[in-house]
Tab-separated table of C-alpha atoms in Angstrom:
chain	number	residue	atom	x	y	z
A	324	THR	CA	-7.287	9.673	7.853
A	325	CYS	CA	-3.788	9.609	9.193
A	326	CYS	CA	-4.146	12.983	10.821
A	327	ALA	CA	-7.532	12.004	12.181
A	328	LEU	CA	-5.987	8.735	13.867
A	329	LEU	CA	-2.934	10.852	14.902
A	330	ALA	CA	-5.423	13.261	16.977
A	331	ARG	CA	-7.292	10.463	18.362
A	332	LEU	CA	-4.093	8.816	19.636
A	333	ARG	CA	-2.936	12.107	21.161
A	334	SER	CA	-6.274	12.771	22.914
A	335	LEU	CA	-6.536	9.213	24.477
A	336	ALA	CA	-2.715	9.586	25.554
A	337	GLN	CA	-3.559	13.030	27.054
A	338	ALA	CA	-6.627	11.509	28.774
A	339	HIS	CA	-4.878	8.347	30.105
A	340	SER	CA	-1.448	8.618	31.594
A	341	ASP	CA	0.456	5.620	31.937
A	342	SER	CA	-1.840	3.646	29.422
A	343	LYS	CA	-1.231	1.753	26.285
A	344	TRP	CA	-2.130	5.103	24.514
A	345	SER	CA	0.280	7.366	26.282
A	346	ARG	CA	3.008	4.662	25.661
A	347	ALA	CA	1.935	4.457	22.126
A	348	TRP	CA	2.264	8.343	21.963
A	349	GLU	CA	5.692	8.125	22.859
A	350	SER	CA	6.476	5.529	20.289
A	351	LYS	CA	7.437	6.264	16.758
A	352	ILE	CA	3.862	5.478	15.116
A	353	PRO	CA	2.751	9.157	15.852
A	354	ARG	CA	6.328	10.340	14.139
A	355	ILE	CA	5.674	8.066	11.049
A	356	LEU	CA	1.827	8.854	11.000
A	357	SER	CA	2.553	12.618	10.824
A	358	GLY	CA	4.988	12.316	7.756
A	359	SER	CA	2.783	9.780	5.873
A	360	GLY	CA	0.048	10.748	3.248
A	361	ALA	CA	-1.471	7.296	3.578
A	362	VAL	CA	-1.268	4.149	5.553
A	363	VAL	CA	-2.169	0.840	4.722
A	364	LEU	CA	-2.889	-1.853	7.446
A	365	ALA	CA	-2.459	-5.154	5.741
A	366	THR	CA	-4.056	-7.923	7.573
A	367	TRP	CA	-4.652	-11.732	6.948
A	368	LEU	CA	-7.652	-13.839	8.052
A	369	PRO	CA	-6.466	-16.942	9.974
A	370	ASP	CA	-8.465	-20.153	9.859
A	371	PRO	CA	-9.903	-20.576	13.400
A	372	SER	CA	-7.952	-22.724	15.646
A	373	ALA	CA	-9.051	-25.898	16.915
A	374	THR	CA	-8.620	-25.073	20.469
A	375	GLY	CA	-10.335	-21.979	20.146
A	376	GLY	CA	-7.071	-20.039	21.163
A	377	ALA	CA	-4.247	-18.093	19.166
A	378	PRO	CA	-4.202	-19.143	15.520
A	379	GLU	CA	-1.883	-22.264	14.792
A	380	LEU	CA	0.671	-22.205	12.161
A	381	THR	CA	-0.958	-24.568	9.844
A	382	GLU	CA	0.010	-24.917	6.394
A	383	ASN	CA	-3.149	-23.461	5.393
A	384	ASN	CA	-2.328	-20.320	7.630
A	385	GLN	CA	1.202	-20.347	6.200
A	386	GLU	CA	-0.084	-19.643	2.901
A	387	HIS	CA	-2.535	-16.851	4.093
A	388	ILE	CA	0.443	-15.053	5.500
A	389	ALA	CA	2.572	-15.651	2.439
A	390	ALA	CA	0.008	-14.358	0.104
A	391	ALA	CA	-0.679	-11.311	2.235
A	392	SER	CA	2.760	-10.792	2.313
A	393	ALA	CA	3.220	-10.929	-1.458
A	394	ALA	CA	0.393	-8.730	-2.083
A	395	VAL	CA	2.273	-6.189	0.243
A	396	GLN	CA	5.373	-6.427	-1.518
A	397	ASN	CA	3.487	-5.752	-4.779
A	398	LEU	CA	1.937	-2.773	-3.067
A	399	LEU	CA	5.453	-1.529	-2.068
A	400	LEU	CA	7.011	-1.868	-5.565
A	401	ALA	CA	3.980	-0.236	-7.084
A	402	ALA	CA	4.434	2.703	-4.445
A	403	GLU	CA	8.078	3.052	-4.948
A	404	ALA	CA	7.698	3.036	-8.952
A	405	ARG	CA	5.473	5.768	-8.556
A	406	GLY	CA	8.049	7.696	-6.305
A	407	LEU	CA	6.509	7.303	-2.929
A	408	ARG	CA	8.683	6.590	0.129
A	409	THR	CA	7.510	3.421	1.819
A	410	TYR	CA	8.029	1.982	5.026
A	411	TRP	CA	6.666	-1.617	6.440
A	412	ALA	CA	6.022	-1.807	10.195
A	413	THR	CA	4.987	-4.104	12.605
A	414	GLY	CA	2.379	-1.389	13.308
A	415	GLY	CA	2.701	-1.092	17.150
A	416	ILE	CA	-0.664	0.356	18.810
A	417	LEU	CA	-1.936	0.257	15.286
A	418	LYS	CA	-2.669	-3.604	15.766
A	419	ASP	CA	-5.009	-3.128	18.885
A	420	LYS	CA	-8.333	-4.134	18.992
A	421	ASP	CA	-9.736	-0.776	19.571
A	422	VAL	CA	-7.883	0.774	16.722
A	423	PHE	CA	-9.321	-2.123	14.617
A	424	GLY	CA	-12.665	-1.099	15.847
A	425	TRP	CA	-12.341	2.584	14.852
A	426	LEU	CA	-11.115	1.709	11.423
A	427	GLY	CA	-13.836	-1.406	10.591
A	428	ILE	CA	-11.479	-3.884	10.598
A	429	PRO	CA	-12.910	-7.256	11.886
A	430	ALA	CA	-11.616	-8.553	14.936
A	431	ASN	CA	-10.759	-11.971	13.599
A	432	GLN	CA	-8.187	-10.536	11.604
A	433	ILE	CA	-4.504	-10.029	12.225
A	434	LEU	CA	-2.216	-6.994	11.447
A	435	LEU	CA	0.760	-8.252	9.052
A	436	GLY	CA	2.106	-4.714	8.854
A	437	ALA	CA	1.437	-0.957	8.687
A	438	ILE	CA	2.397	0.320	5.332
A	439	PHE	CA	3.147	3.835	5.538
A	440	MET	CA	3.601	6.051	2.211
A	441	ALA	CA	5.344	9.210	2.317
A	442	PRO	CA	5.576	11.947	-0.350
A	443	THR	CA	8.973	12.428	-1.989
A	444	GLU	CA	8.781	16.069	-1.038
A	445	LEU	CA	9.407	15.281	2.532
A	446	PRO	CA	12.983	15.834	3.450
A	447	HIS	CA	14.890	12.700	3.767
A	448	ASP	CA	16.445	13.608	7.220
A	449	MET	CA	12.791	13.848	8.776
A	450	LEU	CA	12.004	10.418	7.633
A	451	GLU	CA	11.811	7.869	10.782
A	452	THR	CA	13.608	4.880	9.932
A	453	GLY	CA	13.301	1.265	10.737
A	454	SER	CA	15.755	-0.234	13.778
A	455	TRP	CA	17.097	-2.627	11.446
A	456	ARG	CA	18.335	-0.329	8.783
A	457	GLU	CA	21.714	0.243	10.701
A	458	LYS	CA	21.946	-3.213	11.798
A	459	ARG	CA	21.588	-5.081	8.610
A	460	GLY	CA	24.708	-3.869	6.926
A	461	GLU	CA	25.682	-3.712	3.367
A	462	PRO	CA	23.344	-5.625	0.989
A	463	SER	CA	26.324	-8.058	0.220
A	464	HIS	CA	25.988	-9.096	3.838
A	465	TRP	CA	22.624	-10.637	3.636
A	466	SER	CA	21.806	-11.232	-0.039
A	467	VAL	CA	23.442	-12.889	-2.941
A	468	TRP	CA	23.138	-12.016	-6.319
A	469	ILE	CA	23.128	-14.597	-9.033
A	470	GLU	CA	24.392	-13.743	-12.664
A	471	PRO	CA	22.129	-15.292	-15.440
A	472	GLY	CA	23.498	-18.462	-16.349
A	473	GLN	CA	25.475	-18.975	-13.120
A	474	LEU	CA	23.186	-20.982	-11.424
A	475	ALA	CA	22.569	-23.437	-14.304
A	476	GLU	CA	26.539	-23.903	-14.468
A	477	THR	CA	26.682	-24.616	-10.758
A	478	LEU	CA	23.879	-27.015	-11.020
A	479	ARG	CA	25.781	-29.097	-13.810
A	480	ASP	CA	28.876	-29.343	-11.653
């Protein structure tokens, strides 16, 4: 399916210069698709907007997004535990309504992320990495590890 999707994107890009398809063909999505064994398009279903416009960030919709995100995290952990390389991307052209139509995804759903899975046999230097990988710095700059008992001790003080 990744190869079929890649072929369709290439065909549309060649047929329609200076279009969303040609711009998508110049993005990283084709490179990621070509190196993936699978891609999961994780979507969420918003409650209809009261105004009929874009979904509102209601408490219920926040819950939908959080639940879908937790499911994706479980998928990432399961894939990594089985030795697959994973990459969570916003999806670029994959969130387009035409792509949703090809793949049978209902138009009222919203793409949460495209989860690409690559076999471990793919050389590491051939992987397409995210733009934040180099910008985020060391884990100690954006995370805190709390040792067992440390939080309870801190809360007592």
